[in-house]
Coordinates of C-alpha atoms in Angstrom, one line a residue:
M233 CA 0.5 23.6 -15.5
F234 CA 0.4 21.0 -18.2
F235 CA -3.1 20.1 -17.2
F236 CA -4.3 23.7 -17.6
L237 CA -2.4 23.8 -21.0
L238 CA -4.5 20.9 -22.2
I239 CA -7.7 22.5 -20.7
G240 CA -6.9 25.7 -22.8
V241 CA -6.6 23.6 -25.9
L242 CA -9.8 21.8 -25.3
L243 CA -11.6 25.0 -24.5
T244 CA -10.5 26.5 -27.9
L245 CA -11.5 23.4 -29.8
S246 CA -15.0 23.2 -28.2
S247 CA -15.7 27.0 -28.4
T248 CA -18.7 28.3 -30.2
S249 CA -17.6 31.9 -30.3
W250 CA -14.3 33.8 -31.0
F251 CA -14.3 35.2 -27.4
S252 CA -14.2 31.7 -25.9
A253 CA -11.6 30.6 -28.4
W254 CA -9.4 33.6 -27.4
A255 CA -9.9 32.7 -23.7
G256 CA -8.7 29.2 -24.4
L257 CA -5.7 30.4 -26.3
E258 CA -4.8 32.8 -23.4
L259 CA -5.2 30.0 -20.8
N260 CA -3.0 27.9 -23.0
L261 CA -0.3 30.7 -23.1
L262 CA -0.4 31.3 -19.4
A263 CA -0.1 27.7 -18.6
F264 CA 2.9 27.2 -21.0
I265 CA 5.0 30.1 -19.6
P266 CA 5.8 28.2 -16.2
L267 CA 6.8 25.1 -18.2
I268 CA 9.3 27.2 -20.1
T269 CA 10.7 28.9 -17.0
S270 CA 12.4 25.7 -15.8
K271 CA 15.7 26.0 -14.0
N272 CA 17.2 23.3 -16.2
N273 CA 17.0 25.7 -19.2
L274 CA 20.0 27.9 -19.9
Y275 CA 17.9 30.7 -21.4
H276 CA 14.6 30.1 -19.7
S277 CA 13.8 33.7 -18.8
E278 CA 14.6 35.1 -22.3
S279 CA 12.6 32.3 -24.0
A280 CA 9.7 32.8 -21.7
L281 CA 9.6 36.6 -22.2
S282 CA 10.0 36.3 -26.0
Y283 CA 7.3 33.7 -26.2
F284 CA 5.0 35.8 -24.1
L285 CA 5.5 39.0 -26.2
I286 CA 4.9 37.2 -29.4
Q287 CA 1.7 35.5 -28.2
A288 CA 0.6 38.7 -26.7
L289 CA 0.9 40.4 -30.0
G290 CA -1.0 37.7 -31.7
S291 CA -3.8 38.0 -29.1
A292 CA -3.8 41.8 -29.5
L293 CA -4.3 41.3 -33.3
L294 CA -7.1 38.9 -32.7
I295 CA -8.9 41.3 -30.3
F296 CA -8.3 44.2 -32.7
S297 CA -9.9 42.3 -35.5
A298 CA -13.1 42.2 -33.5
S299 CA -13.5 46.0 -34.1
L300 CA -13.2 45.4 -37.8
L301 CA -16.2 43.1 -37.8
L302 CA -18.5 46.1 -38.0
I303 CA -16.7 47.4 -41.2
N304 CA -15.8 44.4 -43.3
T305 CA -16.2 40.7 -42.4
S306 CA -13.7 39.4 -44.9
F307 CA -11.0 41.8 -43.6
F308 CA -11.9 40.7 -40.0
L309 CA -11.3 37.1 -40.9
L310 CA -8.1 38.0 -42.7
I311 CA -6.6 39.7 -39.6
I312 CA -7.7 36.8 -37.4
S313 CA -5.8 34.4 -39.8
I314 CA -2.6 36.5 -39.6
S315 CA -2.8 36.5 -35.8
L316 CA -3.2 32.7 -35.8
F317 CA -0.3 32.2 -38.2
L318 CA 1.8 34.4 -35.9
K319 CA 0.9 32.3 -32.9
M320 CA 1.9 29.1 -34.8
G321 CA 5.2 30.5 -36.2
A322 CA 4.4 29.8 -39.8
A323 CA 6.4 31.6 -42.4
P324 CA 6.8 34.5 -42.9
F325 CA 5.9 35.0 -39.2
H326 CA 8.4 32.3 -38.1
F327 CA 11.2 34.7 -36.9
W328 CA 10.6 33.9 -33.2
F329 CA 10.1 30.1 -33.5
P330 CA 13.7 28.9 -34.0
K331 CA 15.1 31.3 -31.4
I332 CA 12.7 30.2 -28.7
M333 CA 13.2 26.6 -29.5
E334 CA 16.9 27.1 -29.0
G335 CA 16.4 28.1 -25.4
L336 CA 14.2 25.2 -24.4
N337 CA 14.8 21.6 -23.2
W338 CA 13.5 18.7 -25.4
P339 CA 10.2 18.2 -23.5
Q340 CA 9.3 21.8 -23.9
T341 CA 10.3 21.8 -27.6
F342 CA 8.0 18.8 -28.1
I343 CA 5.0 20.7 -26.6
L344 CA 5.8 23.8 -28.6
M345 CA 6.0 21.8 -31.9
T346 CA 2.8 19.8 -31.4
I347 CA 0.4 20.7 -28.7
Q348 CA 0.7 24.5 -29.0
K349 CA -0.1 24.3 -32.7
L350 CA -3.3 22.3 -32.4
A351 CA -5.7 25.0 -31.3
P352 CA -4.6 27.7 -33.8
M353 CA -4.6 25.0 -36.5
F354 CA -8.2 24.1 -35.7
L355 CA -9.3 27.8 -35.9
I356 CA -7.5 28.2 -39.3
S357 CA -9.5 25.2 -40.6
Y358 CA -12.7 27.0 -39.7
L359 CA -11.6 30.0 -41.7
S360 CA -10.6 28.1 -44.9
F361 CA -14.1 28.5 -46.4
N362 CA -13.5 32.3 -46.9
F363 CA -11.8 33.1 -50.2
L364 CA -9.4 35.6 -48.8
C365 CA -8.4 33.3 -46.0
S366 CA -8.0 30.3 -48.4
S367 CA -5.7 32.5 -50.6
L368 CA -3.7 33.5 -47.6
I369 CA -3.4 29.9 -46.5
S370 CA -2.2 29.0 -50.0
L371 CA 0.6 31.8 -49.7
I372 CA 1.5 30.6 -46.2
T373 CA 1.8 27.0 -47.4
T374 CA 4.2 27.9 -50.2
L375 CA 6.4 30.1 -47.9
S376 CA 6.4 27.7 -45.1
A377 CA 7.5 24.8 -47.3
I378 CA 10.4 26.9 -48.8
V379 CA 11.5 28.5 -45.5
G380 CA 11.3 25.2 -43.6
A381 CA 13.4 23.4 -46.2
L382 CA 16.1 26.0 -46.9
G383 CA 16.3 27.2 -43.2
G384 CA 17.5 23.9 -41.9
L385 CA 20.3 23.4 -44.4
N386 CA 23.1 25.1 -42.6
Q387 CA 22.0 24.5 -39.1
T388 CA 24.4 22.8 -36.6
K389 CA 21.9 23.0 -33.6
L390 CA 19.4 20.2 -33.5
R391 CA 16.7 22.3 -31.8
K392 CA 16.8 24.9 -34.6
L393 CA 16.8 22.1 -37.2
M394 CA 13.7 20.6 -35.6
A395 CA 12.1 24.0 -35.6
F396 CA 12.5 24.4 -39.4
S397 CA 11.3 20.8 -39.8
S398 CA 8.2 21.8 -37.9
I399 CA 7.6 24.7 -40.2
N400 CA 8.0 22.5 -43.3
H401 CA 5.5 20.0 -41.8
M402 CA 3.0 22.9 -41.1
A403 CA 3.0 23.5 -44.9
W404 CA 1.8 20.0 -45.5
M405 CA -1.0 20.4 -42.9
F406 CA -2.0 23.7 -44.4
S407 CA -2.3 22.1 -47.9
A408 CA -4.5 19.4 -46.3
I409 CA -6.7 22.1 -44.7
L410 CA -7.5 23.4 -48.2
M411 CA -8.7 20.0 -49.3
N412 CA -10.0 17.9 -46.4
H413 CA -10.2 18.7 -42.7
S414 CA -9.9 15.0 -41.8
S415 CA -6.6 14.7 -43.7
W416 CA -4.8 17.4 -41.7
I417 CA -5.9 15.8 -38.5
L418 CA -4.5 12.5 -39.7
Y419 CA -1.2 14.1 -40.7
F420 CA -1.0 16.0 -37.3
T421 CA -1.5 12.6 -35.5
F422 CA 1.2 10.9 -37.4
Y423 CA 3.5 14.0 -37.0
F424 CA 2.8 14.0 -33.3
F425 CA 4.0 10.4 -32.8
M426 CA 7.0 10.8 -35.3
T427 CA 8.2 13.9 -33.4
F428 CA 7.7 12.2 -30.1
S429 CA 9.8 9.2 -31.2
I430 CA 12.7 11.6 -32.0
I431 CA 12.4 14.0 -29.1
I432 CA 12.4 11.2 -26.6
L433 CA 15.6 9.8 -28.1
F434 CA 17.4 13.2 -28.1
F435 CA 16.3 13.7 -24.5
H436 CA 17.5 10.3 -23.5
L437 CA 20.9 10.8 -25.3
K438 CA 21.2 14.4 -24.1
T439 CA 22.2 15.7 -27.6
F440 CA 21.7 19.3 -28.7
F441 CA 24.3 19.9 -31.4
F442 CA 25.7 18.1 -34.5
T443 CA 29.1 17.7 -32.8
Q444 CA 27.4 15.7 -30.1
L445 CA 26.3 13.1 -32.7
L446 CA 29.9 12.2 -33.2
N447 CA 30.0 11.1 -29.5
L448 CA 27.1 8.6 -30.2
S449 CA 29.3 6.4 -32.3
T450 CA 30.1 4.2 -29.3
T451 CA 26.5 3.8 -28.3
P452 CA 24.8 0.5 -28.9
L453 CA 23.7 -0.3 -32.4
Y454 CA 20.0 -0.8 -31.6
L455 CA 19.8 2.7 -30.1
K456 CA 21.4 4.3 -33.3
M457 CA 19.1 2.3 -35.4
S458 CA 16.1 3.6 -33.5
L459 CA 17.2 7.2 -34.0
S460 CA 17.9 6.5 -37.7
I461 CA 14.5 5.0 -38.3
S462 CA 12.8 7.9 -36.4
L463 CA 14.5 10.5 -38.5
L464 CA 13.8 8.8 -41.8
S465 CA 10.3 8.3 -40.8
L466 CA 9.9 12.0 -40.0
G467 CA 11.4 12.8 -43.4
G468 CA 8.7 10.8 -45.1
L469 CA 10.8 8.0 -46.5
P470 CA 8.8 4.8 -47.3
P471 CA 8.1 2.3 -45.9
F472 CA 8.1 4.1 -42.5
S473 CA 5.0 5.5 -40.9
G474 CA 5.9 9.1 -41.8
F475 CA 5.4 8.3 -45.5
F476 CA 1.8 7.2 -45.0
P477 CA 0.1 10.7 -44.4
K478 CA 2.2 12.2 -47.2
W479 CA 1.2 9.5 -49.6
L480 CA -2.5 10.2 -48.8
L481 CA -2.0 14.0 -49.3
I482 CA -0.2 13.4 -52.6
Q483 CA -3.1 11.5 -53.9
E484 CA -5.6 14.2 -52.7
M485 CA -3.5 16.9 -54.3
I486 CA -3.5 15.0 -57.7
S487 CA -7.3 14.5 -57.5
Y488 CA -7.8 18.2 -56.7
K489 CA -5.2 19.2 -59.4
H490 CA -3.0 21.1 -57.0
Y491 CA 0.1 20.4 -59.0
F492 CA 2.0 23.6 -58.1
F493 CA 1.6 23.0 -54.3
L494 CA 2.6 19.3 -54.9
F495 CA 5.8 20.3 -56.7
I496 CA 6.7 22.8 -54.0
L497 CA 6.1 20.3 -51.1
L498 CA 7.8 17.4 -52.7
T499 CA 10.8 19.5 -53.5
S500 CA 11.0 20.8 -49.9
A501 CA 10.5 17.3 -48.6
L502 CA 13.6 16.2 -50.5
I503 CA 15.5 19.0 -49.0
T504 CA 14.4 18.2 -45.5
L505 CA 15.3 14.5 -46.1
Y506 CA 18.8 15.7 -47.0
F507 CA 19.4 17.4 -43.7
Y508 CA 18.0 14.4 -41.9
L509 CA 20.6 12.3 -43.6
R510 CA 23.2 14.8 -42.6
M511 CA 22.3 13.9 -39.0
L512 CA 22.5 10.2 -39.8
Y513 CA 26.0 10.4 -41.5
P514 CA 28.1 10.9 -38.3
L515 CA 25.8 8.6 -36.4
M516 CA 26.1 5.6 -38.7
V517 CA 29.4 6.0 -40.6
L518 CA 32.0 7.9 -38.5
S519 CA 33.7 6.3 -35.5
V520 CA 35.3 8.5 -32.8
P521 CA 37.2 6.8 -29.9
Q522 CA 35.9 7.7 -26.5
M523 CA 38.2 8.1 -23.5
K524 CA 35.4 8.9 -21.1
K525 CA 33.2 6.3 -19.4
K526 CA 29.9 5.6 -21.1
N527 CA 26.7 7.0 -19.7
L528 CA 25.0 4.4 -17.5
S529 CA 21.6 5.5 -18.6
L530 CA 22.1 4.1 -22.1
K531 CA 22.4 0.5 -20.8
S532 CA 18.7 -0.1 -20.4
P533 CA 16.9 1.5 -23.4
L534 CA 14.7 -1.5 -24.2
P535 CA 11.2 0.2 -23.5
L536 CA 12.5 3.3 -25.3
Q537 CA 13.7 1.4 -28.3
T538 CA 10.5 -0.7 -28.5
T539 CA 8.3 2.3 -28.4
T540 CA 10.1 4.3 -31.0
T541 CA 10.5 1.3 -33.4
F542 CA 6.7 0.5 -33.1
L543 CA 5.7 4.0 -33.9
N544 CA 7.9 4.2 -37.0
L545 CA 7.1 0.8 -38.3
F546 CA 3.4 0.7 -37.5
C547 CA 2.4 1.2 -41.1
L548 CA 4.3 -1.9 -42.1
L549 CA 1.8 -3.9 -40.1
M550 CA -1.4 -2.2 -41.6
P551 CA -1.6 -4.3 -44.8
S552 CA -1.6 -7.6 -42.6
M553 CA -4.1 -6.0 -40.3
F554 CA -6.5 -5.3 -43.1
F555 CA -5.9 -8.8 -44.5
L556 CA -6.9 -10.2 -41.1
L557 CA -10.1 -8.1 -41.1

C-alpha cells in the first residue's frame, strides 16, 4: 500500500492534465486508507472514515470545478485551489486535520504530515501565477500561520500539537510558493527530515501525551538531548538545521518587500517555539522517581541517536564543506 501511495504522488507530480492529477490523488487516497486501518490504532475506523469523507469532498470539488471551466477560467482555478487546500488541511479548512492525527500512530502521522501534502502542494504551485489564486494563497498563508501558532498553545496531546505545527509550517511553504518554487521544495525537504527525526523518537519512546514526558526523566541523557535538539530544530532555532530554510525565506521576503507576511510568520514562529519549549521543560528540568522497570528497548538507541543528531546538526557542517570545496 505504501508503494501505491508513492505511485499516486508520482503520477500527480508528472501529470500533464488535471484529470491525471486527480487520478493520482485518488490512488494516493485509496492507498493511504489501508495504512490508517491498522489494528494497533485505537480509533482506526473513525480516522479512516473521516479522512475518506474529507478527501472525497475535496475530490468532488475538484471534479465540480471542471464544469466551471466553460464559464469562467479564473473561478475554475479558484475552486481547484480551495479543494487542494481542503485536502492538505490548511487553515481555515483545518478542522479535520488534528482530529484525524489524534487517532493515528506515529508512522501514519508522519505520512499524513509530509508525503500526503506533497502532491497538493505541487498543484498549488502551478496555480500561483493566477491573480485570484495568488490572493487566496496569501490569505491562506496568514490564516495558517495564526491558527497553527495559537492552536497548539493549550494542547496536551503530542499528536495534535504536531498537527498544528504542521499547519504553521505550511504557511511558510505557501509564502515560499508566492516567491520562488525552488524555495518551497527546499523548505519541504528540510521539514521532511526534521519531522522524521522527531516522529522516530516519539515512536521509539512510545509517548503520546505531555504527562508521558514526565516519565522520560529517567531515560539516558543522550536520548533526551536528541529529542531536545530535534524539537528546537523544528522550531527554527539557530544554529540547527531547521533555521536554514527559514533564514533563506526571510531573506527572500525582504527582497520581495513582503514585510507583512514576514511579521506574521516570525511572530507565529516565536509562539510555536514557545510550545516546543513547553515540551522540553519536563524533559530536561523535572525529575520524577520511577518504580517500574525501564523499557529494555531504550538501551540501544545508538543508530537512532546518530541519525537524528546528524539531521539536526547537518547545517553546522555546511560552512566547512563549502570551505573544502
